[in-house]
Each structure stands twice: as structure tokens, then as C-alpha cells.
Amino acid sequence: YERHLISWADRGFRSLKPANNARPLPLDVLFERVRSAHPDLTPTAVTVRSDEGAAVAIVAGQRTLYVDRYSGSLVGEASRGGVRKFMADLRAWHRWLAVEGDRRPLARAITGWSNFLFLFIVCSGFYLWFPRKWTWAQIRSVVIFNPGARGKARDFNWHNVIGSWCVVPLFIVVLSALPISFGWFNSLVYRAVGDTPPTPAGGGGGPEARPRTPRDTERSPGAVPATPTLSVDALLTRAESQVPGWRSVSLRVPAAGAPAVFTIDKGDGGQPHLRSTLTLNSRTGEMTRYESFGDLTLGRRIRNTMRFAHTGEVLGIPGQTVAGIVSAGGAVLAWTGLALALRRFRAWIGRRVRRADSARVPSAA
């Protein structure tokens, strides 16, 4: 729920629509307002949402400023602390145990191979759980909680019931993390369907292998953001008309004469099948390229879907909720699995002690 939590934290940054139903100010005017308030900053990217009350998000350097789309006043700035910092720290722990510097690749390898082993445990657990005889008595013990069970019986019941209900979505969550952890697995996804793997920007098949958006694209060395021949507002109007029902449109402000590349999203930001990319000639406004999800190669469609299947975002809030529940279920599976292993170990020690004691007792005459 990272994006939703950040959006909630920034919920106060809103545009106030005048009573006279005035139209939003042109983006070029909003850019000038930002430059006037912060002469040291140059707008480099902008995101507009279809919600009339949403503020326009303008990226300038490492800062994101929210501007009232009707008055042009600055209504706030995205904080680097609070919810954003908490989520960033949590993500760092999740991906590389919050390790910095030269030891990060080792930490990423640890989390990646741990996930790989977890995939083996999920698959082997399903095989061990699968009933040999399909009788109701056997199935009931592994699909329905027994509230009266205690001790080992409780651990066994919880382990099997949670595992049986979570195995399929948990398998998807764990499997879809492998391309993020390993470049070789990321390439395997493409080659499995006869596609050519892209060259990873960071060399790891990680988040950098996701579809690149205008916000992600690095500006060529020495390029300076400049207003294109056509106004940004005119280009935005053209982009908005391309995809009816859009919810957000993002643009990396192009250098003079460079193409204007828009990311148009009909979803909530985590649904690649609802996202498309439009490239316009910044001088004439003519479309030079339009790429929807269906236009991508099969390998890219699968890879993009896997990226957001890992968090459940591909199915929106319901998918994220399922992914969260089965992740919590995975923690219970680990706990009950360790508890069962510890009970078996203690029972094995007990048997050895009893056999040793029996061997020391002299036999009857």
C-alpha cells in the first residue's frame, strides 16, 4: 500500500476550484510560478491527474512541488521524511537488509537466494500437503481450522490450513520476485517466450528492468530543460485526447527540440495493462509513436505483469490485499514449520535418551 499511504500523507495538497468554474491555468504559467518562487529550481517533470481537486505535481531536481492548478499558488512540497522515509527504509530492508555501500550486492544476494529457497519450500510444501486419498476426513484436516487443537496438533493444523489456502497466491508473490533479484532469471522470462532480453540499466534485473517512464528516463549529459516550440500545455492537451478515461498523465519536460514522451495511466499506477506511452514531436505536436500494453512484446508484457504481481498491484486494492494476507500467512507458515521441526527434534532427543536408559538397565535374570 506504499503509494496509497504516501497519497494519504499528501492528502492536504489540493487544488481549490473557484466558484466561477474557471479553467485550470496553463502548465507553462505554473512552471513560471515555480521558477518565481524558487529561482534556483528548474521544472523537469510534471504529473496531472484527472481529479479536479488534485494539485499538479511538478518535479524540480530532487524536489516535488504541488501547485494549485487554478491559482498557480504553491500548496506544499512532498516531504522526504514521515511516511516517505518510513516506506523507503522499509523497502531498503526488504530488498537488501538496509545495507549500504560495497556490501549491498551481498545483502541483495542473501535476500534473493532466501526468496529462491522459499519458492522451493512453497512448491515442496504443496506436494507434501496434497492428499494421497481424497476422502473428506483427510481433506478437512488440511483445509479447515480446528479450534480445539492444542500443541503439535494445532501447529500441524494451522500449517496445513494456511498453506492450502495461500499456496497459489503465495507462489505468484514469491516467483514474481525472482526477476527482481536475479538478472539471469529476468533474462530467462524473455527467452522462455522467444523474446530478446533488454539490456538492464543497472545490471541486475531489478526494479530498473521495469518499463521506463518519463520520470525514470535520464536526460542526456549536458542537456538543459527548455520549453519546446509548442507550449507544454498544448502538448498535454494532445496527450489527454489520446486516451479517453485517463487518470494521470506524466511528462518529462523535454530539452529544446527533443521529443515529448508522455506516460498515460488509466489505472492507479501499479497496473501496467492500463498504462501507455505517447511520443509527440515537440515542435509540431504530431504523434511519432504510441505504445500501449498490447503493443509490447510477449516477454515485456509478462515481465511487466510479474513486476506488479509481486505486490498484487496488478489487480488493484483487492490484489494488494490478497498479497498482504498471504505474506502474513507465509510468516505463520514459517513459525508453525519451525515449531513442528522443534517438536520433532525434541521427540528425537527424548527417544535417544530413553534408548540409552534402557540399554543401561540390566536385563532380568
Short mmCIF file of N, CA and C in Angstrom, two decimals, residues 115 118-119 122-123 166-180 185 305-315 319 322-323 326-327:
data_model
loop_
_atom_site.label_atom_id
_atom_site.label_comp_id
_atom_site.label_asym_id
_atom_site.label_seq_id
_atom_site.Cartn_x
_atom_site.Cartn_y
_atom_site.Cartn_z
N ASN A 115 14.67 -15.91 -1.01
CA ASN A 115 13.40 -15.99 -1.72
C ASN A 115 13.35 -17.23 -2.61
N PHE A 118 12.64 -20.10 -0.50
CA PHE A 118 11.24 -20.04 -0.08
C PHE A 118 10.34 -20.59 -1.18
N LEU A 119 10.68 -20.31 -2.45
CA LEU A 119 9.91 -20.85 -3.56
C LEU A 119 9.95 -22.38 -3.54
N VAL A 122 7.67 -23.58 -0.77
CA VAL A 122 6.26 -23.46 -1.14
C VAL A 122 5.86 -24.62 -2.05
N CYS A 123 6.69 -24.91 -3.06
CA CYS A 123 6.37 -25.98 -4.00
C CYS A 123 6.41 -27.36 -3.33
N CYS A 166 -3.23 -20.46 0.95
CA CYS A 166 -2.30 -19.41 0.48
C CYS A 166 -1.36 -19.86 -0.61
N VAL A 167 -1.30 -21.16 -0.92
CA VAL A 167 -0.23 -21.68 -1.75
C VAL A 167 -0.20 -21.04 -3.14
N VAL A 168 -1.34 -20.87 -3.79
CA VAL A 168 -1.33 -20.34 -5.16
C VAL A 168 -0.91 -18.87 -5.20
N PRO A 169 -1.59 -17.97 -4.44
CA PRO A 169 -1.13 -16.57 -4.49
C PRO A 169 0.27 -16.39 -3.91
N LEU A 170 0.65 -17.20 -2.90
CA LEU A 170 1.99 -17.09 -2.35
C LEU A 170 3.03 -17.53 -3.36
N PHE A 171 2.72 -18.55 -4.14
CA PHE A 171 3.61 -18.98 -5.22
C PHE A 171 3.84 -17.84 -6.22
N ILE A 172 2.76 -17.11 -6.56
CA ILE A 172 2.88 -16.00 -7.51
C ILE A 172 3.73 -14.87 -6.92
N VAL A 173 3.49 -14.54 -5.64
CA VAL A 173 4.25 -13.47 -4.99
C VAL A 173 5.74 -13.81 -4.95
N VAL A 174 6.06 -15.05 -4.61
CA VAL A 174 7.46 -15.45 -4.47
C VAL A 174 8.13 -15.59 -5.84
N LEU A 175 7.45 -16.22 -6.79
CA LEU A 175 8.03 -16.42 -8.11
C LEU A 175 8.29 -15.09 -8.81
N SER A 176 7.36 -14.14 -8.68
CA SER A 176 7.50 -12.86 -9.38
C SER A 176 8.59 -11.99 -8.79
N ALA A 177 9.14 -12.37 -7.65
CA ALA A 177 10.26 -11.62 -7.07
C ALA A 177 11.59 -12.02 -7.68
N LEU A 178 11.66 -13.20 -8.28
CA LEU A 178 12.94 -13.69 -8.79
C LEU A 178 13.52 -12.80 -9.90
N PRO A 179 12.73 -12.30 -10.86
CA PRO A 179 13.34 -11.40 -11.86
C PRO A 179 13.86 -10.11 -11.26
N ILE A 180 13.31 -9.70 -10.12
CA ILE A 180 13.79 -8.50 -9.45
C ILE A 180 15.13 -8.77 -8.78
N PHE A 185 17.46 -14.59 -14.14
CA PHE A 185 16.07 -15.02 -14.16
C PHE A 185 15.23 -14.02 -14.97
N THR A 305 3.99 -7.51 -16.00
CA THR A 305 2.94 -8.04 -15.14
C THR A 305 3.53 -8.67 -13.89
N MET A 306 4.65 -9.39 -14.04
CA MET A 306 5.28 -10.02 -12.88
C MET A 306 5.75 -8.98 -11.88
N ARG A 307 6.26 -7.86 -12.41
CA ARG A 307 6.75 -6.81 -11.50
C ARG A 307 5.67 -6.38 -10.52
N PHE A 308 4.45 -6.20 -11.00
CA PHE A 308 3.38 -5.72 -10.14
C PHE A 308 2.52 -6.85 -9.58
N ALA A 309 2.73 -8.08 -10.06
CA ALA A 309 2.09 -9.23 -9.41
C ALA A 309 2.76 -9.51 -8.07
N HIS A 310 4.03 -9.15 -7.96
CA HIS A 310 4.76 -9.38 -6.71
C HIS A 310 4.10 -8.67 -5.54
N THR A 311 3.57 -7.50 -5.78
CA THR A 311 2.90 -6.74 -4.72
C THR A 311 1.38 -6.81 -4.83
N GLY A 312 0.87 -7.51 -5.83
CA GLY A 312 -0.57 -7.60 -6.02
C GLY A 312 -1.17 -6.39 -6.69
N GLU A 313 -0.34 -5.37 -6.99
CA GLU A 313 -0.86 -4.12 -7.55
C GLU A 313 -1.51 -4.30 -8.91
N VAL A 314 -1.14 -5.35 -9.62
CA VAL A 314 -1.68 -5.55 -10.96
C VAL A 314 -3.20 -5.72 -10.90
N LEU A 315 -3.73 -6.15 -9.77
CA LEU A 315 -5.18 -6.31 -9.59
C LEU A 315 -5.76 -5.23 -8.70
N GLY A 319 -6.04 -7.11 -5.14
CA GLY A 319 -4.82 -7.90 -5.32
C GLY A 319 -3.78 -7.58 -4.26
N VAL A 322 -4.84 -9.32 -1.05
CA VAL A 322 -4.54 -10.76 -1.08
C VAL A 322 -3.05 -10.99 -0.88
N ALA A 323 -2.21 -10.20 -1.58
CA ALA A 323 -0.76 -10.36 -1.43
C ALA A 323 -0.32 -10.10 0.01
N VAL A 326 -1.49 -13.21 2.22
CA VAL A 326 -0.69 -14.43 2.05
C VAL A 326 0.74 -14.22 2.53
N SER A 327 1.24 -12.97 2.49
CA SER A 327 2.57 -12.71 3.04
C SER A 327 2.54 -12.90 4.56
#
